[in-house]
Amino acid sequence: MNKYSILFCVFLLQAGIAMAHVTPNVQLAQRGDFIKASLPAATKFFEHQLNLNASGLAEIRKATDWTPSADDTRIYVGRDNDSHLVGSVVFLWIPSEHGPIGIAVAFNPNGTIINAAVTDAGAEPLTWVRPLLEQGAMAAFQGLSDTQAPNPVNVAPHVQGAMSRYYAKVIAEGVSRAQALIRAMQF
Amino acid sequence: MHMGKLPRSAIEARLAVTLFLLLLGVADFFGAWQVKNFASFTPSGVAATLEHHNQMDMNMNDHAAEVPVTIESLNQPTHHLDRELLVQDTHVHVPVYAMTAAFLAMIILGLELSSAVRVFLILLSFAAPFVDFAGLWGAEFFPAHAVFFGAVTIVGGFAMGIAYVIVLIISQKQFWLFRRSYE
């Protein structure tokens, strides 16, 4: 076996590691850019721990049947130069039939939604999520107070198809979880 | 099944096996690229992909619970494999692994090899998915030993790669390069 054959085999051996792969998600929005666009008046940004007490967790469970964990949820806050709260942003993963969806929701200090986005989606669910996003699905959540439940019917209502409507519900549920979390948090 | 007769088969049969193996090599190449993009080839990198973020603090704090971050750091792409995604990965990849191992096993049965070598290669092919996903799930359930299980995952990936390369070399040698006369 000559040296070229050996090199070819080494190349293929490396390629064989392929079987150890994991399914990547398609990133639709970068977290930093979403925070900056949502909180333009903020000059300092912080990651806020999920410092929930037992009653806060109970409220979230009651409202959403979901328990947040640091594995699936991140909270960031933006503050101005005087350290006043400008707003907060929740990033969370919500499971679905065909893979998790990454949701971002930005709130003003009163808990009103000022921006929302789908940040990540698996290649498979993206087939049904993308038509929703192209029809401005996330605008349905802007302006909702922290007690106004998002209605999936308002999420890109012109997009038909059972799976897209299913993902409209998934996205709305994600926003609902973010609202419940913000209600329970203290900044 | 007539074992060991693939090298003596018609040219179209050998051509089909060769093309299948080459196509599998292309799939493996892009799979490896995907691993590079979204996971890692090192045990610590695989462990980081599966890392648990156990920062849940049940006590009520104030600003002490805030850690400064930069917009640039938040834009760094990261790929985290949580339990739901791991369920999905297992659900999707294990059947593909099984079919790949089965096709490799069929080719192995057709090659001129001793029974012991065939048994070794078939075990290697089918062990790969078990080892690979045992490592991933081990890192999920035993985060304190995530680096060890990350190494197990990589061994699993390499196991299939090694089986593939051995089958490719032997088949090409027996089919085309050093083909004995069977007339």
Short mmCIF file of C-alpha atoms in Angstrom, two decimals:
data_model
loop_
_atom_site.label_atom_id
_atom_site.label_comp_id
_atom_site.label_asym_id
_atom_site.label_seq_id
_atom_site.Cartn_x
_atom_site.Cartn_y
_atom_site.Cartn_z
CA MET A 1 0.00 0.00 0.00
CA ASN A 2 1.60 3.29 -1.06
CA LYS A 3 1.57 6.49 0.95
CA TYR A 4 -1.35 7.94 -1.02
CA SER A 5 -3.49 4.98 -0.11
CA ILE A 6 -2.58 5.43 3.54
CA LEU A 7 -3.44 9.13 3.39
CA PHE A 8 -6.76 8.30 1.75
CA CYS A 9 -7.56 5.80 4.49
CA VAL A 10 -6.64 8.28 7.23
CA PHE A 11 -8.93 10.83 5.59
CA LEU A 12 -11.80 8.36 5.50
CA LEU A 13 -11.12 7.33 9.09
CA GLN A 14 -11.57 10.90 10.18
CA ALA A 15 -14.73 11.14 8.13
CA GLY A 16 -16.06 8.07 9.86
CA ILE A 17 -16.48 10.05 13.02
CA ALA A 18 -19.58 11.31 11.30
CA MET A 19 -21.67 8.80 13.15
CA ALA A 20 -21.07 10.64 16.41
CA HIS A 21 -23.03 13.64 15.27
CA VAL A 22 -25.81 15.60 16.81
CA THR A 23 -28.60 17.36 15.04
CA PRO A 24 -27.83 21.05 14.65
CA ASN A 25 -30.44 23.72 14.94
CA VAL A 26 -30.75 26.46 12.39
CA GLN A 27 -30.00 29.80 14.00
CA LEU A 28 -32.48 32.42 12.85
CA ALA A 29 -31.42 35.26 15.12
CA GLN A 30 -28.38 35.94 17.25
CA ARG A 31 -29.09 36.45 20.92
CA GLY A 32 -26.87 39.46 21.31
CA ASP A 33 -28.32 41.22 18.30
CA PHE A 34 -31.87 40.52 19.50
CA ILE A 35 -31.13 42.00 22.93
CA LYS A 36 -29.46 45.08 21.45
CA ALA A 37 -32.30 45.69 19.01
CA SER A 38 -34.95 45.18 21.70
CA LEU A 39 -33.32 47.33 24.37
CA PRO A 40 -31.66 50.19 22.44
CA ALA A 41 -31.51 52.42 25.53
CA ALA A 42 -29.51 49.89 27.53
CA THR A 43 -25.79 50.40 27.89
CA LYS A 44 -25.00 47.51 30.21
CA PHE A 45 -26.18 43.95 29.90
CA PHE A 46 -26.33 41.19 32.48
CA GLU A 47 -27.30 37.56 32.64
CA HIS A 48 -29.81 37.18 35.44
CA GLN A 49 -29.94 33.95 37.37
CA LEU A 50 -33.21 32.08 37.71
CA ASN A 51 -33.57 33.16 41.29
CA LEU A 52 -37.09 31.92 41.83
CA ASN A 53 -38.53 31.14 45.20
CA ALA A 54 -40.94 28.27 45.80
CA SER A 55 -44.08 30.38 45.35
CA GLY A 56 -42.73 31.85 42.11
CA LEU A 57 -42.02 28.40 40.74
CA ALA A 58 -45.48 27.25 41.81
CA GLU A 59 -47.08 30.18 39.99
CA ILE A 60 -45.20 29.35 36.81
CA ARG A 61 -46.16 25.68 37.03
CA LYS A 62 -49.78 26.59 37.61
CA ALA A 63 -49.86 28.98 34.66
CA THR A 64 -47.91 26.92 32.15
CA ASP A 65 -47.50 23.36 33.44
CA TRP A 66 -43.78 23.94 32.97
CA THR A 67 -40.85 24.24 35.34
CA PRO A 68 -38.06 26.47 34.07
CA SER A 69 -34.50 25.24 34.38
CA ALA A 70 -31.17 26.81 33.64
CA ASP A 71 -30.79 24.15 30.95
CA ASP A 72 -33.58 25.52 28.81
CA THR A 73 -33.97 29.12 29.93
CA ARG A 74 -31.77 32.21 30.03
CA ILE A 75 -32.69 35.68 31.24
CA TYR A 76 -30.79 38.83 30.38
CA VAL A 77 -31.44 42.35 31.56
CA GLY A 78 -30.38 45.65 30.10
CA ARG A 79 -29.65 48.65 32.29
CA ASP A 80 -28.78 52.25 31.55
CA ASN A 81 -25.74 54.13 32.82
CA ASP A 82 -27.51 54.73 36.14
CA SER A 83 -28.24 51.00 36.45
CA HIS A 84 -31.95 51.54 35.96
CA LEU A 85 -33.72 48.62 34.37
CA VAL A 86 -34.41 49.21 30.67
CA GLY A 87 -35.87 45.83 29.98
CA SER A 88 -35.43 42.10 30.21
CA VAL A 89 -35.15 39.34 27.65
CA VAL A 90 -36.05 35.69 28.07
CA PHE A 91 -34.55 33.02 25.83
CA LEU A 92 -36.05 29.60 26.19
CA TRP A 93 -36.28 26.30 24.41
CA ILE A 94 -39.67 24.72 23.98
CA PRO A 95 -39.98 21.11 22.85
CA SER A 96 -42.18 20.16 19.92
CA GLU A 97 -43.03 17.03 18.01
CA HIS A 98 -40.16 17.52 15.59
CA GLY A 99 -37.53 19.11 17.78
CA PRO A 100 -37.06 22.07 20.10
CA ILE A 101 -37.72 25.66 19.11
CA GLY A 102 -35.75 28.59 20.52
CA ILE A 103 -37.89 31.57 21.48
CA ALA A 104 -36.81 35.06 22.53
CA VAL A 105 -39.14 37.55 24.21
CA ALA A 106 -38.18 41.06 25.29
CA PHE A 107 -40.13 42.91 27.98
CA ASN A 108 -40.13 46.48 29.19
CA PRO A 109 -39.86 47.08 32.96
CA ASN A 110 -43.66 46.83 33.25
CA GLY A 111 -43.72 43.38 31.75
CA THR A 112 -45.15 44.39 28.38
CA ILE A 113 -43.75 42.54 25.40
CA ILE A 114 -41.73 44.83 23.17
CA ASN A 115 -40.22 42.25 20.83
CA ALA A 116 -40.33 38.53 20.18
CA ALA A 117 -38.49 36.20 17.84
CA VAL A 118 -37.82 32.59 17.01
CA THR A 119 -34.06 32.34 17.45
CA ASP A 120 -33.49 28.69 16.59
CA ALA A 121 -35.36 25.85 15.01
CA GLY A 122 -34.44 22.37 13.93
CA ALA A 123 -34.21 21.77 10.20
CA GLU A 124 -37.41 19.73 10.27
CA PRO A 125 -39.71 22.12 12.18
CA LEU A 126 -38.27 25.03 10.23
CA THR A 127 -40.31 23.81 7.26
CA TRP A 128 -43.46 24.81 9.12
CA VAL A 129 -42.07 27.65 11.22
CA ARG A 130 -40.57 29.65 8.35
CA PRO A 131 -43.92 30.42 6.63
CA LEU A 132 -45.19 31.79 9.94
CA LEU A 133 -42.16 34.02 10.36
CA GLU A 134 -42.38 35.24 6.75
CA GLN A 135 -45.92 36.40 7.50
CA GLY A 136 -44.79 38.39 10.53
CA ALA A 137 -45.92 35.88 13.12
CA MET A 138 -44.04 37.43 16.01
CA ALA A 139 -45.78 40.81 15.67
CA ALA A 140 -48.82 39.16 17.24
CA PHE A 141 -47.11 39.25 20.61
CA GLN A 142 -45.92 42.85 20.69
CA GLY A 143 -47.77 45.01 23.17
CA LEU A 144 -49.18 42.17 25.24
CA SER A 145 -49.03 42.87 28.93
CA ASP A 146 -47.63 40.18 31.19
CA THR A 147 -51.17 39.04 32.03
CA GLN A 148 -52.53 38.94 28.46
CA ALA A 149 -52.30 35.40 27.16
CA PRO A 150 -50.97 35.10 23.61
CA ASN A 151 -53.54 33.75 21.19
CA PRO A 152 -52.09 31.36 18.57
CA VAL A 153 -54.96 32.22 16.22
CA ASN A 154 -53.41 35.68 15.80
CA VAL A 155 -50.03 34.24 14.85
CA ALA A 156 -49.75 34.66 11.07
CA PRO A 157 -53.47 33.88 10.64
CA HIS A 158 -53.21 33.64 6.84
CA VAL A 159 -50.80 30.73 7.00
CA GLN A 160 -52.76 27.52 6.66
CA GLY A 161 -51.60 23.95 7.09
CA ALA A 162 -52.00 21.82 10.15
CA MET A 163 -48.32 21.69 11.02
CA SER A 164 -47.79 25.43 10.69
CA ARG A 165 -50.84 26.00 12.91
CA TYR A 166 -49.40 23.49 15.37
CA TYR A 167 -46.16 25.48 15.47
CA ALA A 168 -48.13 28.70 15.95
CA LYS A 169 -49.41 27.10 19.16
CA VAL A 170 -45.90 25.99 20.15
CA ILE A 171 -44.53 29.51 19.66
CA ALA A 172 -47.45 31.06 21.55
CA GLU A 173 -46.88 28.62 24.38
CA GLY A 174 -43.22 29.62 24.47
CA VAL A 175 -44.19 33.28 24.74
CA SER A 176 -46.67 32.37 27.47
CA ARG A 177 -43.89 30.64 29.41
CA ALA A 178 -41.68 33.71 29.08
CA GLN A 179 -44.52 35.88 30.42
CA ALA A 180 -45.06 33.59 33.40
CA LEU A 181 -41.36 33.68 34.14
CA ILE A 182 -41.17 37.46 33.99
CA ARG A 183 -44.19 37.73 36.32
CA ALA A 184 -42.34 35.61 38.88
CA MET A 185 -38.97 37.33 38.57
CA GLN A 186 -37.70 40.32 40.49
CA PHE A 187 -35.01 42.47 38.94
CA MET B 1 -26.65 -16.74 1.59
CA HIS B 2 -23.45 -17.71 -0.20
CA MET B 3 -20.82 -16.10 1.95
CA GLY B 4 -17.53 -14.89 0.59
CA LYS B 5 -18.63 -14.88 -3.06
CA LEU B 6 -18.93 -11.15 -3.60
CA PRO B 7 -15.47 -10.81 -5.20
CA ARG B 8 -16.54 -13.48 -7.70
CA SER B 9 -19.81 -11.80 -8.50
CA ALA B 10 -20.69 -10.00 -11.72
CA ILE B 11 -19.18 -6.61 -12.35
CA GLU B 12 -22.49 -4.82 -11.75
CA ALA B 13 -22.75 -6.28 -8.24
CA ARG B 14 -19.23 -5.20 -7.36
CA LEU B 15 -19.87 -1.82 -8.91
CA ALA B 16 -23.01 -1.35 -6.80
CA VAL B 17 -21.18 -2.20 -3.59
CA THR B 18 -18.27 0.09 -4.48
CA LEU B 19 -20.55 3.00 -5.28
CA PHE B 20 -22.52 2.44 -2.08
CA LEU B 21 -19.33 2.51 -0.03
CA LEU B 22 -18.06 5.64 -1.76
CA LEU B 23 -21.41 7.37 -1.22
CA LEU B 24 -21.30 6.36 2.42
CA GLY B 25 -17.84 7.93 2.56
CA VAL B 26 -19.26 11.20 1.23
CA ALA B 27 -22.02 11.06 3.86
CA ASP B 28 -19.42 10.41 6.54
CA PHE B 29 -17.31 13.34 5.36
CA PHE B 30 -20.20 15.77 5.69
CA GLY B 31 -21.21 14.17 8.97
CA ALA B 32 -17.72 14.82 10.30
CA TRP B 33 -18.00 18.41 9.11
CA GLN B 34 -21.27 18.66 11.00
CA VAL B 35 -19.62 17.34 14.15
CA LYS B 36 -16.89 19.95 13.77
CA ASN B 37 -19.49 22.71 13.40
CA PHE B 38 -21.91 21.75 16.14
CA ALA B 39 -20.15 19.44 18.58
CA SER B 40 -16.56 18.42 19.01
CA PHE B 41 -13.98 15.73 18.34
CA THR B 42 -12.61 15.93 21.89
CA PRO B 43 -14.09 14.37 25.05
CA SER B 44 -14.18 17.72 26.82
CA GLY B 45 -15.88 19.32 23.83
CA VAL B 46 -18.58 16.64 23.72
CA ALA B 47 -19.00 17.05 27.49
CA ALA B 48 -19.45 20.81 27.04
CA THR B 49 -22.14 20.21 24.41
CA LEU B 50 -24.08 18.19 26.96
CA GLU B 51 -23.18 20.32 29.96
CA HIS B 52 -25.88 20.94 32.52
CA HIS B 53 -26.27 24.52 33.61
CA ASN B 54 -27.01 24.03 37.26
CA GLN B 55 -27.25 27.64 38.27
CA MET B 56 -30.84 27.43 39.47
CA ASP B 57 -30.78 29.36 42.70
CA MET B 58 -33.92 28.89 44.73
CA ASN B 59 -33.08 31.73 47.07
CA MET B 60 -34.31 35.20 46.38
CA ASN B 61 -31.39 37.47 45.56
CA ASP B 62 -31.09 40.90 44.01
CA HIS B 63 -28.42 42.33 41.74
CA ALA B 64 -25.92 39.81 43.08
CA ALA B 65 -27.68 37.36 40.76
CA GLU B 66 -26.60 39.35 37.70
CA VAL B 67 -23.45 38.59 35.78
CA PRO B 68 -22.19 41.16 33.25
CA VAL B 69 -22.20 40.00 29.64
CA THR B 70 -21.34 41.58 26.32
CA ILE B 71 -23.44 41.55 23.19
CA GLU B 72 -20.49 40.04 21.33
CA SER B 73 -20.24 37.11 23.74
CA LEU B 74 -23.95 36.42 23.36
CA ASN B 75 -23.57 36.28 19.61
CA GLN B 76 -21.03 33.47 19.88
CA PRO B 77 -22.70 30.44 18.34
CA THR B 78 -23.13 27.60 20.78
CA HIS B 79 -24.84 24.30 20.35
CA HIS B 80 -26.29 22.77 23.43
CA LEU B 81 -27.72 19.29 23.42
CA ASP B 82 -30.47 19.09 26.01
CA ARG B 83 -32.49 16.01 26.87
CA GLU B 84 -35.28 16.68 24.37
CA LEU B 85 -32.79 17.10 21.55
CA LEU B 86 -30.89 14.02 22.68
CA VAL B 87 -34.13 12.02 22.51
CA GLN B 88 -34.64 13.33 18.99
CA ASP B 89 -31.05 12.56 17.99
CA THR B 90 -31.30 9.04 19.33
CA HIS B 91 -34.64 8.55 17.59
CA VAL B 92 -33.27 9.78 14.25
CA HIS B 93 -29.72 8.47 14.23
CA VAL B 94 -29.95 5.00 15.72
CA PRO B 95 -32.12 3.65 12.86
CA VAL B 96 -29.70 5.15 10.34
CA TYR B 97 -26.82 3.63 12.26
CA ALA B 98 -28.61 0.27 12.26
CA MET B 99 -29.20 0.37 8.50
CA THR B 100 -25.61 1.39 7.85
CA ALA B 101 -24.35 -1.43 10.06
CA ALA B 102 -26.71 -3.88 8.35
CA PHE B 103 -25.51 -2.89 4.87
CA LEU B 104 -21.88 -3.11 5.98
CA ALA B 105 -22.63 -6.52 7.50
CA MET B 106 -24.10 -7.75 4.21
CA ILE B 107 -20.95 -6.67 2.39
CA ILE B 108 -18.77 -8.22 5.10
CA LEU B 109 -20.61 -11.53 4.64
CA GLY B 110 -19.85 -11.39 0.94
CA LEU B 111 -16.12 -10.79 1.29
CA GLU B 112 -13.51 -13.51 1.39
CA LEU B 113 -12.70 -13.40 5.07
CA SER B 114 -12.32 -15.83 7.90
CA SER B 115 -15.29 -16.29 10.19
CA ALA B 116 -13.41 -14.64 13.05
CA VAL B 117 -12.69 -11.50 11.02
CA ARG B 118 -16.31 -11.33 9.88
CA VAL B 119 -17.53 -11.64 13.45
CA PHE B 120 -15.14 -8.91 14.57
CA LEU B 121 -16.17 -6.50 11.81
CA ILE B 122 -19.89 -7.12 12.31
CA LEU B 123 -19.56 -6.61 16.06
CA LEU B 124 -17.58 -3.43 15.42
CA SER B 125 -20.27 -2.10 13.07
CA PHE B 126 -23.16 -2.78 15.42
CA ALA B 127 -21.28 -1.82 18.59
CA ALA B 128 -20.69 1.70 17.26
CA PRO B 129 -24.24 3.03 17.79
CA PHE B 130 -24.50 1.45 21.21
CA VAL B 131 -21.18 2.94 22.32
CA ASP B 132 -21.87 6.31 20.72
CA PHE B 133 -25.25 6.83 22.33
CA ALA B 134 -24.24 5.18 25.59
CA GLY B 135 -21.65 7.94 25.80
CA LEU B 136 -24.12 10.71 25.01
CA TRP B 137 -26.72 9.43 27.47
CA GLY B 138 -24.05 8.70 30.05
CA ALA B 139 -22.94 12.34 29.88
CA GLU B 140 -26.58 13.38 30.24
CA PHE B 141 -27.27 11.24 33.29
CA PHE B 142 -23.84 11.44 34.93
CA PRO B 143 -22.62 14.99 34.29
CA ALA B 144 -19.80 14.56 36.81
CA HIS B 145 -18.27 12.03 34.41
CA ALA B 146 -19.19 13.88 31.22
CA VAL B 147 -15.63 13.95 29.88
CA PHE B 148 -15.33 10.17 30.26
CA PHE B 149 -18.62 9.63 28.50
CA GLY B 150 -17.59 12.16 25.85
CA ALA B 151 -14.58 9.93 25.16
CA VAL B 152 -16.93 6.92 24.96
CA THR B 153 -19.01 8.78 22.35
CA ILE B 154 -15.96 9.53 20.25
CA VAL B 155 -14.83 5.88 20.48
CA GLY B 156 -18.28 4.89 19.19
CA GLY B 157 -17.99 7.26 16.24
CA PHE B 158 -14.50 6.02 15.43
CA ALA B 159 -15.65 2.39 15.70
CA MET B 160 -18.04 2.82 12.79
CA GLY B 161 -15.39 4.76 10.89
CA ILE B 162 -12.84 1.99 11.41
CA ALA B 163 -15.32 -0.69 10.33
CA TYR B 164 -16.15 1.35 7.24
CA VAL B 165 -12.51 1.90 6.25
CA ILE B 166 -11.63 -1.78 6.74
CA VAL B 167 -14.59 -2.90 4.62
CA LEU B 168 -13.76 -0.31 1.95
CA ILE B 169 -10.12 -1.37 1.70
CA ILE B 170 -10.79 -5.10 1.70
CA SER B 171 -13.65 -4.85 -0.77
CA GLN B 172 -11.73 -2.69 -3.23
CA LYS B 173 -8.73 -4.97 -2.93
CA GLN B 174 -10.81 -8.08 -3.57
CA PHE B 175 -13.08 -6.52 -6.21
CA TRP B 176 -10.64 -4.61 -8.34
CA LEU B 177 -7.06 -4.18 -7.21
CA PHE B 178 -5.81 -7.67 -6.50
CA ARG B 179 -8.65 -9.69 -7.91
CA ARG B 180 -7.95 -13.37 -8.20
CA SER B 181 -8.97 -15.21 -11.30
CA TYR B 182 -12.14 -17.15 -10.65
CA GLU B 183 -12.39 -18.63 -14.13
#
